[in-house]
XYZ file of C-alpha atoms in Angstrom:
271
model
C 0.394 0.132 -0.419
C 2.855 2.080 0.371
C 4.939 1.533 -2.631
C 0.974 2.731 -4.470
C 0.905 5.340 -2.320
C 4.109 6.491 -3.338
C 3.789 6.191 -7.008
C 0.524 7.713 -6.784
C 2.286 11.074 -4.980
C 5.074 10.694 -7.274
C 3.023 10.609 -10.218
C 0.749 13.712 -9.126
C 3.870 15.496 -8.756
C 4.964 14.858 -11.785
C 1.195 15.923 -13.703
C 1.390 19.124 -11.477
C 5.107 20.169 -12.540
C 4.009 19.708 -16.203
C 0.957 21.889 -16.191
C 2.823 24.327 -14.152
C 5.482 24.832 -17.400
C 5.267 27.624 -19.262
C 5.912 27.908 -23.011
C 5.108 31.177 -24.705
C 5.579 30.881 -28.192
C 6.765 33.836 -30.561
C 7.074 34.351 -34.031
C 9.302 36.954 -35.114
C 11.713 38.473 -37.876
C 15.040 37.014 -38.549
C 16.973 40.042 -37.255
C 15.961 39.225 -33.428
C 17.109 35.613 -33.767
C 19.843 36.056 -36.481
C 21.847 39.181 -33.734
C 21.384 36.832 -31.249
C 19.273 39.233 -29.203
C 16.675 36.645 -28.304
C 19.087 33.943 -27.193
C 20.129 36.806 -24.726
C 17.035 37.766 -24.095
C 14.999 34.422 -23.106
C 16.898 32.984 -20.272
C 16.544 36.121 -18.257
C 12.953 36.213 -18.939
C 13.036 32.503 -17.804
C 14.858 34.136 -14.776
C 12.243 36.508 -14.264
C 9.176 34.979 -14.554
C 9.533 31.199 -15.363
C 8.519 31.297 -18.411
C 10.168 29.623 -21.415
C 10.356 31.944 -24.395
C 10.150 29.824 -27.854
C 10.286 31.296 -30.968
C 10.208 30.798 -34.806
C 12.240 33.131 -36.788
C 10.832 34.130 -40.333
C 9.823 37.288 -42.481
C 7.599 39.324 -40.560
C 4.448 38.264 -43.392
C 4.801 34.870 -42.461
C 5.301 35.957 -39.016
C 1.748 37.301 -39.157
C 0.488 34.815 -41.307
C 1.301 32.698 -38.290
C -0.608 34.676 -35.915
C -3.693 34.673 -37.809
C -3.322 31.253 -38.248
C -3.424 30.905 -34.236
C 0.346 28.833 -34.165
C 1.235 31.352 -31.951
C 0.643 33.184 -28.557
C 2.980 36.610 -29.655
C 4.290 38.641 -33.022
C 7.885 40.273 -32.542
C 7.915 42.683 -35.765
C 9.088 44.967 -37.778
C 6.728 46.071 -40.476
C 4.345 49.150 -38.841
C 1.552 49.267 -41.114
C 1.184 45.657 -42.178
C 1.219 45.595 -38.586
C -1.627 47.758 -38.126
C -3.619 46.075 -40.773
C -3.457 43.157 -38.158
C -4.712 44.467 -35.544
C -7.308 45.907 -37.366
C -8.498 42.317 -38.067
C -8.911 41.518 -34.875
C -6.229 39.144 -34.531
C -3.919 41.035 -33.061
C -4.093 43.808 -29.547
C -1.845 45.129 -27.383
C 0.805 45.820 -29.787
C 3.596 47.982 -28.208
C 7.037 49.559 -29.446
C 9.451 47.690 -28.085
C 13.068 49.008 -29.811
C 14.417 50.307 -33.354
C 17.276 50.408 -36.005
C 17.509 51.606 -39.051
C 17.833 49.909 -42.381
C 20.993 50.713 -44.516
C 22.027 49.498 -48.390
C 25.480 48.284 -48.194
C 27.602 46.702 -51.200
C 31.210 46.076 -52.689
C 33.857 48.477 -50.905
C 34.865 49.409 -54.432
C 31.076 50.511 -54.825
C 30.974 49.974 -58.511
C 27.584 51.699 -58.589
C 29.310 54.824 -57.147
C 26.102 55.092 -54.893
C 27.916 55.971 -51.391
C 26.282 58.817 -49.833
C 23.257 59.057 -51.990
C 19.665 59.295 -50.547
C 18.308 55.805 -51.336
C 16.061 56.527 -53.838
C 18.889 58.227 -56.264
C 20.800 54.525 -55.021
C 18.493 52.635 -56.410
C 17.891 54.312 -59.642
C 21.308 54.371 -60.348
C 22.084 50.763 -59.008
C 19.412 49.680 -61.869
C 20.847 52.497 -64.687
C 24.013 50.309 -64.004
C 22.298 47.058 -64.042
C 24.169 46.560 -60.580
C 23.224 43.207 -58.864
C 21.046 43.413 -56.269
C 19.584 40.784 -53.954
C 16.642 41.136 -52.458
C 15.373 38.602 -49.995
C 11.741 38.832 -52.125
C 9.845 37.111 -49.096
C 7.469 39.658 -47.728
C 9.432 39.638 -44.588
C 9.402 43.835 -42.629
C 12.990 44.070 -44.802
C 11.684 43.384 -47.787
C 8.392 45.182 -47.544
C 10.380 48.473 -46.811
C 12.895 47.765 -49.943
C 9.726 47.439 -52.321
C 8.848 50.627 -50.682
C 12.339 52.555 -51.750
C 11.770 50.798 -54.956
C 8.554 52.612 -55.688
C 9.394 55.454 -54.390
C 12.675 55.696 -57.383
C 10.383 54.198 -59.937
C 7.020 53.476 -60.468
C 7.589 49.693 -58.944
C 10.293 47.527 -58.118
C 12.066 45.609 -61.170
C 11.164 42.139 -59.989
C 12.219 39.849 -63.419
C 15.244 42.083 -64.577
C 18.520 39.850 -64.528
C 20.306 41.675 -62.455
C 17.698 41.880 -59.583
C 17.621 38.642 -57.332
C 15.383 37.238 -55.156
C 17.244 34.919 -52.820
C 13.825 34.066 -50.876
C 16.370 33.640 -47.678
C 16.669 35.372 -44.509
C 18.913 38.310 -44.055
C 22.316 36.996 -43.219
C 22.520 34.308 -46.259
C 21.253 37.429 -48.481
C 24.358 39.362 -47.221
C 26.101 36.357 -47.977
C 25.023 36.073 -51.676
C 24.880 39.559 -52.053
C 28.898 39.390 -51.403
C 29.665 36.664 -53.485
C 28.660 38.473 -56.683
C 29.520 41.394 -55.967
C 26.129 43.353 -55.333
C 24.341 45.088 -53.039
C 21.357 45.062 -50.426
C 19.757 45.847 -47.920
C 19.502 45.279 -43.967
C 18.476 46.186 -40.670
C 21.655 47.404 -39.017
C 21.733 44.741 -36.272
C 21.971 41.938 -38.873
C 24.746 44.330 -40.352
C 27.033 44.288 -37.440
C 26.069 41.115 -36.358
C 27.875 39.938 -39.991
C 30.630 42.227 -39.973
C 31.292 40.335 -36.470
C 31.658 36.732 -38.274
C 33.161 37.884 -41.701
C 36.186 40.113 -39.826
C 38.972 40.895 -41.909
C 37.362 38.778 -44.411
C 34.265 41.094 -45.464
C 34.608 42.455 -48.459
C 31.031 44.909 -47.939
C 30.454 48.446 -46.203
C 27.510 50.747 -46.277
C 27.571 52.660 -48.697
C 23.474 54.456 -47.851
C 22.536 55.523 -44.427
C 20.552 57.968 -41.965
C 17.773 58.879 -44.256
C 14.693 59.217 -42.349
C 12.959 56.947 -44.344
C 15.087 54.111 -43.176
C 14.092 53.789 -39.614
C 13.047 50.561 -38.535
C 10.496 50.035 -35.638
C 10.013 46.616 -33.936
C 6.792 45.872 -31.859
C 5.335 43.208 -30.286
C 1.600 42.075 -30.612
C -0.541 39.739 -28.697
C -2.596 37.462 -30.365
C -6.404 38.319 -29.730
C -8.054 34.651 -27.564
C -11.467 35.550 -29.307
C -10.178 34.396 -32.427
C -7.903 31.856 -31.165
C -9.015 30.586 -28.202
C -6.047 27.993 -27.531
C -3.182 30.979 -27.334
C -2.269 32.548 -24.128
C -2.596 35.998 -23.765
C -1.304 35.585 -20.263
C 1.372 34.806 -21.192
C 1.970 37.321 -24.113
C 1.097 40.084 -21.737
C 3.497 38.998 -19.209
C 6.557 39.247 -22.340
C 5.215 42.209 -22.848
C 5.218 43.843 -19.642
C 8.631 42.945 -18.840
C 9.591 43.842 -22.079
C 8.730 47.313 -22.155
C 9.669 47.902 -18.273
C 13.347 49.703 -18.301
C 15.289 47.212 -16.378
C 14.793 45.102 -19.919
C 14.948 48.569 -21.910
C 18.341 48.870 -20.569
C 19.434 45.355 -20.984
C 18.261 45.729 -25.222
C 20.064 49.014 -25.204
C 23.066 47.417 -23.822
C 23.392 44.494 -25.967
C 26.139 45.473 -28.104
C 28.462 43.631 -30.637
C 32.354 45.249 -31.785
C 31.220 47.888 -29.615
C 28.333 48.835 -31.201
C 24.837 48.753 -30.361
C 22.282 46.551 -32.529
C 18.823 48.057 -31.226
C 17.763 51.314 -29.374
C 15.123 50.706 -26.794
C 12.110 53.103 -26.875
C 8.805 51.490 -25.205
C 6.383 53.936 -24.267
C 7.936 56.633 -26.101
């Protein structure tokens, strides 16, 4: 009887432990993953809250789709116009700004199209005129959405089928590598660019050619998936993460996250 009772108690304890285990599922842009930011934040979040953060890194377009498919509890993305539409559909609630960086256009150090220092639209016009290789993610990510908007400012639409315009369908780091291999240009967020620099070191053949324009601002935000649309999501855990990531101490951690002595993101919650 004692053995049976002990087994029952142990089984109950395991079941209770399992119920207490808390996992928050996130869909996020590749830059929060590639830069190492989430690997840096997740253990701190677990220590502070007891909740394990798990994530899928993909383009923002696909992340939003995962949200509308009720596959995740929260989004951490960077395409404000698309995010606002997502919230307007009712699938997203409690959208909060977290941090920002900026987009930059990078190219070979020799800059064969001679675009260094130009405004984004002028640089893209010149790349087109010279038929210099340009590598686009072509994946409906936040970066791709911004790139397309810049092409539309420079001309009627993005080149799409031009021989020199390559849509990689890949993440940012892989796209940068492809551009470097083919002596081409691409657009990236600054955080991923710094990560690339840290990986390549002295073997880096690329440089920033366009930066600083106000159109290159890159805002990141979190969005909770609405339980009224997705019955199985965990809004309490999502809200827990949102409150945690916008509080002052976490914002400082984000601001202190650096590679090569450079900040990858600038916190701007509650601003």
